Amino acid sequence: MIPTSGYYHLANVRVHRSLTPGFIATFDTDGFALADIVVADGKISAIAAHKKSKAPADAIDLAGRIILPCFVDCHTHIDKGHIWPRKPNPDGTFMGALNATGADRAARWSAEDVAKRMDFSLRSAYAHGTKALRTHLDSVPPQEEISWPVFETMRETWRGRIELQAACLLGIEGVRDTKWFEKLAKRVAAAKGVLGVVTYMVPDLEELLDKVFSEAIKHGLDLDFHADETDDVAAISLKKIAEAALWSGFEGNILVGHCCSLARQPDLDVLDTLDKVAKAGLAVVSLPMCNLYLQDRRGDLTTPRWRGVTLLHEMKARGIPVAVASDNTRDPFYAYGDLDMLEVYRMATRILHFDHPVGDWPQAVATTPAKVMRLDGIGTLAAGGSADFIIFKGRGWTELLSRPESDRIVVRDGKAIDRQLPDYAELDELMVD
Ligand SMILES: [Zn+2]
């Protein structure tokens, strides 16, 4: 349907107000307007309000189908991805995930194993329409020396298809070994990565955060935290991160993931934390599918009673940049998933109520994570920008979010890509003992 010639005219497409800056039109109550898009030499040369009389004779009439910019997935773990068949989570709990993954990492994460699983994940993400992706890399010794070179190679291999970023991942206690942590920060800086840790309530949390911020400042690194992935109301490391950002005068970007416990805390405490998060300029990413899977799992014969996600609406109302992302895929932290950001958005709509009104929530899988990742211009449809977009069958939110849209068309640099998903059988050789 999409010509391979460099120039074509897409008529009668449905675009969303929140993702088309600079496009002036009358939008309906769902935020949509019909548009005509001209593509020339891999770029969008114009977006105009749809006028049947103005379309050239060879225009491709898309009959009101939705077009969204390619997705940005700002929180994943493609170094862990797809180990499930050889290392399942024994009971579906967070501790079960941590222990199973740790054992698998120590036993099996050679450079070849990590590279093959990462490439499988990236092919899936690309086929679903993702253009930029940040992964965390388990960086507990000696894994950092194995995974970071793999990441650097993978980033080069994928350049132009997926903008790949990485953040190191270790429990905050790992920072106590200051010499080793300084070495890690240097390694991350050499790879142009992001400094990341997992925070929870250890007695010396403030001191350790101080060290994390000072290393980030020293090397000019952005920060990416996993915080408070628990229902324990005493978990307030999000607030501690905001306080550390404020008193350190940190000027880089800070992304904080999870923040589950915030949804369980008393209103006054929540307000205090959100004030600080907003003031410190933190961005927050919720991982709705993983949270739904791991949180509130209390054992046999118990039904979960909360959704596990953090307070995205309250955050957005205060101007805090908020995103949703994939997190884990087919590993002990989440048994499912395929790095399909349409699935993430569909699940987020249901779990987090991204509807009534939809407003500008679509930015949470596109523009907002792009800004956090310093990829300005990605995650929008605009004249002058790359022709990187996804053409769906759906003509409204209820059509778009009710079916998997497996037959979507992904256009990159103006051309439809081959959307073949990798076959799971490719991974079989990595799953045998
Ligand atoms: Zn994560």
PDB file of N, CA, C and O in Angstrom, residues 144-183:
ATOM      1  N   GLU A 144      28.803  -6.445  34.524  1.00  0.00           N
ATOM      2  CA  GLU A 144      28.977  -5.155  33.829  1.00  0.00           C
ATOM      3  C   GLU A 144      30.041  -5.266  32.741  1.00  0.00           C
ATOM      4  O   GLU A 144      29.944  -4.630  31.696  1.00  0.00           O
ATOM      5  N   GLU A 145      31.051  -6.115  32.979  1.00  0.00           N
ATOM      6  CA  GLU A 145      32.122  -6.237  31.989  1.00  0.00           C
ATOM      7  C   GLU A 145      31.680  -7.052  30.772  1.00  0.00           C
ATOM      8  O   GLU A 145      32.287  -6.981  29.712  1.00  0.00           O
ATOM      9  N   ILE A 146      30.611  -7.818  30.933  1.00  0.00           N
ATOM     10  CA  ILE A 146      30.080  -8.622  29.816  1.00  0.00           C
ATOM     11  C   ILE A 146      29.030  -7.830  29.047  1.00  0.00           C
ATOM     12  O   ILE A 146      29.068  -7.736  27.821  1.00  0.00           O
ATOM     13  N   SER A 147      28.080  -7.240  29.762  1.00  0.00           N
ATOM     14  CA  SER A 147      26.902  -6.667  29.094  1.00  0.00           C
ATOM     15  C   SER A 147      27.152  -5.309  28.437  1.00  0.00           C
ATOM     16  O   SER A 147      26.559  -5.013  27.402  1.00  0.00           O
ATOM     17  N   TRP A 148      28.021  -4.475  29.030  1.00  0.00           N
ATOM     18  CA  TRP A 148      28.196  -3.134  28.433  1.00  0.00           C
ATOM     19  C   TRP A 148      28.835  -3.186  27.047  1.00  0.00           C
ATOM     20  O   TRP A 148      28.353  -2.492  26.130  1.00  0.00           O
ATOM     21  N   PRO A 149      29.862  -4.017  26.834  1.00  0.00           N
ATOM     22  CA  PRO A 149      30.368  -4.114  25.441  1.00  0.00           C
ATOM     23  C   PRO A 149      29.319  -4.661  24.474  1.00  0.00           C
ATOM     24  O   PRO A 149      29.251  -4.219  23.321  1.00  0.00           O
ATOM     25  N   VAL A 150      28.490  -5.598  24.937  1.00  0.00           N
ATOM     26  CA  VAL A 150      27.426  -6.124  24.063  1.00  0.00           C
ATOM     27  C   VAL A 150      26.482  -4.988  23.678  1.00  0.00           C
ATOM     28  O   VAL A 150      26.115  -4.814  22.517  1.00  0.00           O
ATOM     29  N   PHE A 151      26.110  -4.187  24.670  1.00  0.00           N
ATOM     30  CA  PHE A 151      25.228  -3.041  24.401  1.00  0.00           C
ATOM     31  C   PHE A 151      25.848  -2.103  23.369  1.00  0.00           C
ATOM     32  O   PHE A 151      25.180  -1.657  22.422  1.00  0.00           O
ATOM     33  N   GLU A 152      27.130  -1.802  23.533  1.00  0.00           N
ATOM     34  CA  GLU A 152      27.773  -0.845  22.609  1.00  0.00           C
ATOM     35  C   GLU A 152      27.750  -1.366  21.171  1.00  0.00           C
ATOM     36  O   GLU A 152      27.495  -0.606  20.229  1.00  0.00           O
ATOM     37  N   THR A 153      27.977  -2.654  20.999  1.00  0.00           N
ATOM     38  CA  THR A 153      27.914  -3.249  19.659  1.00  0.00           C
ATOM     39  C   THR A 153      26.485  -3.207  19.122  1.00  0.00           C
ATOM     40  O   THR A 153      26.240  -2.847  17.971  1.00  0.00           O
ATOM     41  N   MET A 154      25.549  -3.574  19.989  1.00  0.00           N
ATOM     42  CA  MET A 154      24.142  -3.625  19.589  1.00  0.00           C
ATOM     43  C   MET A 154      23.643  -2.237  19.179  1.00  0.00           C
ATOM     44  O   MET A 154      22.899  -2.090  18.214  1.00  0.00           O
ATOM     45  N   ARG A 155      24.061  -1.228  19.901  1.00  0.00           N
ATOM     46  CA  ARG A 155      23.639   0.143  19.576  1.00  0.00           C
ATOM     47  C   ARG A 155      24.098   0.527  18.176  1.00  0.00           C
ATOM     48  O   ARG A 155      23.356   1.155  17.417  1.00  0.00           O
ATOM     49  N   GLU A 156      25.328   0.123  17.825  1.00  0.00           N
ATOM     50  CA  GLU A 156      25.832   0.432  16.474  1.00  0.00           C
ATOM     51  C   GLU A 156      25.062  -0.349  15.414  1.00  0.00           C
ATOM     52  O   GLU A 156      24.675   0.192  14.387  1.00  0.00           O
ATOM     53  N   THR A 157      24.845  -1.652  15.688  1.00  0.00           N
ATOM     54  CA  THR A 157      24.140  -2.501  14.730  1.00  0.00           C
ATOM     55  C   THR A 157      22.753  -1.959  14.430  1.00  0.00           C
ATOM     56  O   THR A 157      22.259  -2.048  13.317  1.00  0.00           O
ATOM     57  N   TRP A 158      22.118  -1.404  15.464  1.00  0.00           N
ATOM     58  CA  TRP A 158      20.727  -0.975  15.329  1.00  0.00           C
ATOM     59  C   TRP A 158      20.555   0.501  14.993  1.00  0.00           C
ATOM     60  O   TRP A 158      19.432   0.973  14.835  1.00  0.00           O
ATOM     61  N   ARG A 159      21.661   1.238  14.914  1.00  0.00           N
ATOM     62  CA  ARG A 159      21.577   2.676  14.648  1.00  0.00           C
ATOM     63  C   ARG A 159      20.778   2.939  13.376  1.00  0.00           C
ATOM     64  O   ARG A 159      20.954   2.258  12.379  1.00  0.00           O
ATOM     65  N   GLY A 160      19.859   3.889  13.445  1.00  0.00           N
ATOM     66  CA  GLY A 160      19.013   4.192  12.286  1.00  0.00           C
ATOM     67  C   GLY A 160      17.689   3.445  12.309  1.00  0.00           C
ATOM     68  O   GLY A 160      16.742   3.831  11.647  1.00  0.00           O
ATOM     69  N   ARG A 161      17.651   2.330  13.053  1.00  0.00           N
ATOM     70  CA  ARG A 161      16.376   1.619  13.204  1.00  0.00           C
ATOM     71  C   ARG A 161      15.823   1.851  14.605  1.00  0.00           C
ATOM     72  O   ARG A 161      14.684   2.287  14.774  1.00  0.00           O
ATOM     73  N   ILE A 162      16.633   1.550  15.634  1.00  0.00           N
ATOM     74  CA  ILE A 162      16.226   1.854  17.008  1.00  0.00           C
ATOM     75  C   ILE A 162      17.356   2.621  17.677  1.00  0.00           C
ATOM     76  O   ILE A 162      18.507   2.190  17.670  1.00  0.00           O
ATOM     77  N   GLU A 163      17.002   3.775  18.225  1.00  0.00           N
ATOM     78  CA  GLU A 163      17.948   4.531  19.046  1.00  0.00           C
ATOM     79  C   GLU A 163      18.023   3.822  20.381  1.00  0.00           C
ATOM     80  O   GLU A 163      17.059   3.825  21.150  1.00  0.00           O
ATOM     81  N   LEU A 164      19.138   3.184  20.662  1.00  0.00           N
ATOM     82  CA  LEU A 164      19.256   2.353  21.859  1.00  0.00           C
ATOM     83  C   LEU A 164      20.049   3.077  22.940  1.00  0.00           C
ATOM     84  O   LEU A 164      21.125   3.609  22.666  1.00  0.00           O
ATOM     85  N   GLN A 165      19.488   3.104  24.141  1.00  0.00           N
ATOM     86  CA  GLN A 165      20.196   3.673  25.292  1.00  0.00           C
ATOM     87  C   GLN A 165      20.271   2.617  26.392  1.00  0.00           C
ATOM     88  O   GLN A 165      19.461   1.687  26.411  1.00  0.00           O
ATOM     89  N   ALA A 166      21.224   2.787  27.308  1.00  0.00           N
ATOM     90  CA  ALA A 166      21.316   1.847  28.430  1.00  0.00           C
ATOM     91  C   ALA A 166      21.616   2.581  29.727  1.00  0.00           C
ATOM     92  O   ALA A 166      22.308   3.603  29.737  1.00  0.00           O
ATOM     93  N   ALA A 167      21.059   2.044  30.805  1.00  0.00           N
ATOM     94  CA  ALA A 167      21.356   2.530  32.158  1.00  0.00           C
ATOM     95  C   ALA A 167      21.835   1.337  32.977  1.00  0.00           C
ATOM     96  O   ALA A 167      21.318   0.225  32.819  1.00  0.00           O
ATOM     97  N   CYS A 168      22.826   1.560  33.846  1.00  0.00           N
ATOM     98  CA  CYS A 168      23.276   0.447  34.685  1.00  0.00           C
ATOM     99  C   CYS A 168      22.243   0.169  35.771  1.00  0.00           C
ATOM    100  O   CYS A 168      21.451   1.050  36.134  1.00  0.00           O
ATOM    101  N   LEU A 169      22.230  -1.067  36.243  1.00  0.00           N
ATOM    102  CA  LEU A 169      21.243  -1.468  37.249  1.00  0.00           C
ATOM    103  C   LEU A 169      21.928  -2.278  38.338  1.00  0.00           C
ATOM    104  O   LEU A 169      22.575  -3.286  38.060  1.00  0.00           O
ATOM    105  N   LEU A 170      21.772  -1.780  39.564  1.00  0.00           N
ATOM    106  CA  LEU A 170      22.303  -2.492  40.724  1.00  0.00           C
ATOM    107  C   LEU A 170      21.531  -2.015  41.943  1.00  0.00           C
ATOM    108  O   LEU A 170      20.987  -0.907  41.934  1.00  0.00           O
ATOM    109  N   GLY A 171      21.462  -2.851  42.966  1.00  0.00           N
ATOM    110  CA  GLY A 171      20.833  -2.437  44.215  1.00  0.00           C
ATOM    111  C   GLY A 171      21.648  -1.319  44.833  1.00  0.00           C
ATOM    112  O   GLY A 171      22.879  -1.274  44.676  1.00  0.00           O
ATOM    113  N   ILE A 172      20.964  -0.405  45.528  1.00  0.00           N
ATOM    114  CA  ILE A 172      21.641   0.776  46.086  1.00  0.00           C
ATOM    115  C   ILE A 172      22.788   0.398  47.032  1.00  0.00           C
ATOM    116  O   ILE A 172      23.771   1.134  47.145  1.00  0.00           O
ATOM    117  N   GLU A 173      22.718  -0.786  47.655  1.00  0.00           N
ATOM    118  CA  GLU A 173      23.829  -1.195  48.538  1.00  0.00           C
ATOM    119  C   GLU A 173      25.144  -1.310  47.790  1.00  0.00           C
ATOM    120  O   GLU A 173      26.213  -1.178  48.377  1.00  0.00           O
ATOM    121  N   GLY A 174      25.051  -1.588  46.476  1.00  0.00           N
ATOM    122  CA  GLY A 174      26.266  -1.734  45.668  1.00  0.00           C
ATOM    123  C   GLY A 174      27.115  -0.468  45.666  1.00  0.00           C
ATOM    124  O   GLY A 174      28.320  -0.517  45.420  1.00  0.00           O
ATOM    125  N   VAL A 175      26.470   0.676  45.967  1.00  0.00           N
ATOM    126  CA  VAL A 175      27.176   1.965  45.953  1.00  0.00           C
ATOM    127  C   VAL A 175      28.127   2.079  47.155  1.00  0.00           C
ATOM    128  O   VAL A 175      29.055   2.892  47.151  1.00  0.00           O
ATOM    129  N   ARG A 176      27.895   1.221  48.180  1.00  0.00           N
ATOM    130  CA  ARG A 176      28.770   1.275  49.370  1.00  0.00           C
ATOM    131  C   ARG A 176      30.213   0.961  49.024  1.00  0.00           C
ATOM    132  O   ARG A 176      31.136   1.458  49.672  1.00  0.00           O
ATOM    133  N   ASP A 177      30.419   0.125  48.018  1.00  0.00           N
ATOM    134  CA  ASP A 177      31.782  -0.160  47.553  1.00  0.00           C
ATOM    135  C   ASP A 177      32.181   0.991  46.623  1.00  0.00           C
ATOM    136  O   ASP A 177      32.075   0.903  45.400  1.00  0.00           O
ATOM    137  N   THR A 178      32.616   2.095  47.250  1.00  0.00           N
ATOM    138  CA  THR A 178      32.767   3.338  46.487  1.00  0.00           C
ATOM    139  C   THR A 178      33.760   3.212  45.326  1.00  0.00           C
ATOM    140  O   THR A 178      33.523   3.746  44.247  1.00  0.00           O
ATOM    141  N   LYS A 179      34.843   2.498  45.564  1.00  0.00           N
ATOM    142  CA  LYS A 179      35.855   2.354  44.502  1.00  0.00           C
ATOM    143  C   LYS A 179      35.250   1.669  43.276  1.00  0.00           C
ATOM    144  O   LYS A 179      35.427   2.112  42.142  1.00  0.00           O
ATOM    145  N   TRP A 180      34.551   0.565  43.543  1.00  0.00           N
ATOM    146  CA  TRP A 180      33.938  -0.178  42.433  1.00  0.00           C
ATOM    147  C   TRP A 180      32.870   0.673  41.738  1.00  0.00           C
ATOM    148  O   TRP A 180      32.792   0.720  40.518  1.00  0.00           O
ATOM    149  N   PHE A 181      32.059   1.391  42.539  1.00  0.00           N
ATOM    150  CA  PHE A 181      30.991   2.198  41.949  1.00  0.00           C
ATOM    151  C   PHE A 181      31.568   3.337  41.095  1.00  0.00           C
ATOM    152  O   PHE A 181      31.043   3.658  40.029  1.00  0.00           O
ATOM    153  N   GLU A 182      32.663   3.916  41.547  1.00  0.00           N
ATOM    154  CA  GLU A 182      33.305   4.973  40.751  1.00  0.00           C
ATOM    155  C   GLU A 182      33.787   4.417  39.416  1.00  0.00           C
ATOM    156  O   GLU A 182      33.668   5.065  38.370  1.00  0.00           O
ATOM    157  N   LYS A 183      34.298   3.187  39.464  1.00  0.00           N
ATOM    158  CA  LYS A 183      34.754   2.530  38.238  1.00  0.00           C
ATOM    159  C   LYS A 183      33.566   2.278  37.293  1.00  0.00           C
ATOM    160  O   LYS A 183      33.652   2.477  36.086  1.00  0.00           O
TER     161      LYS A 183
END
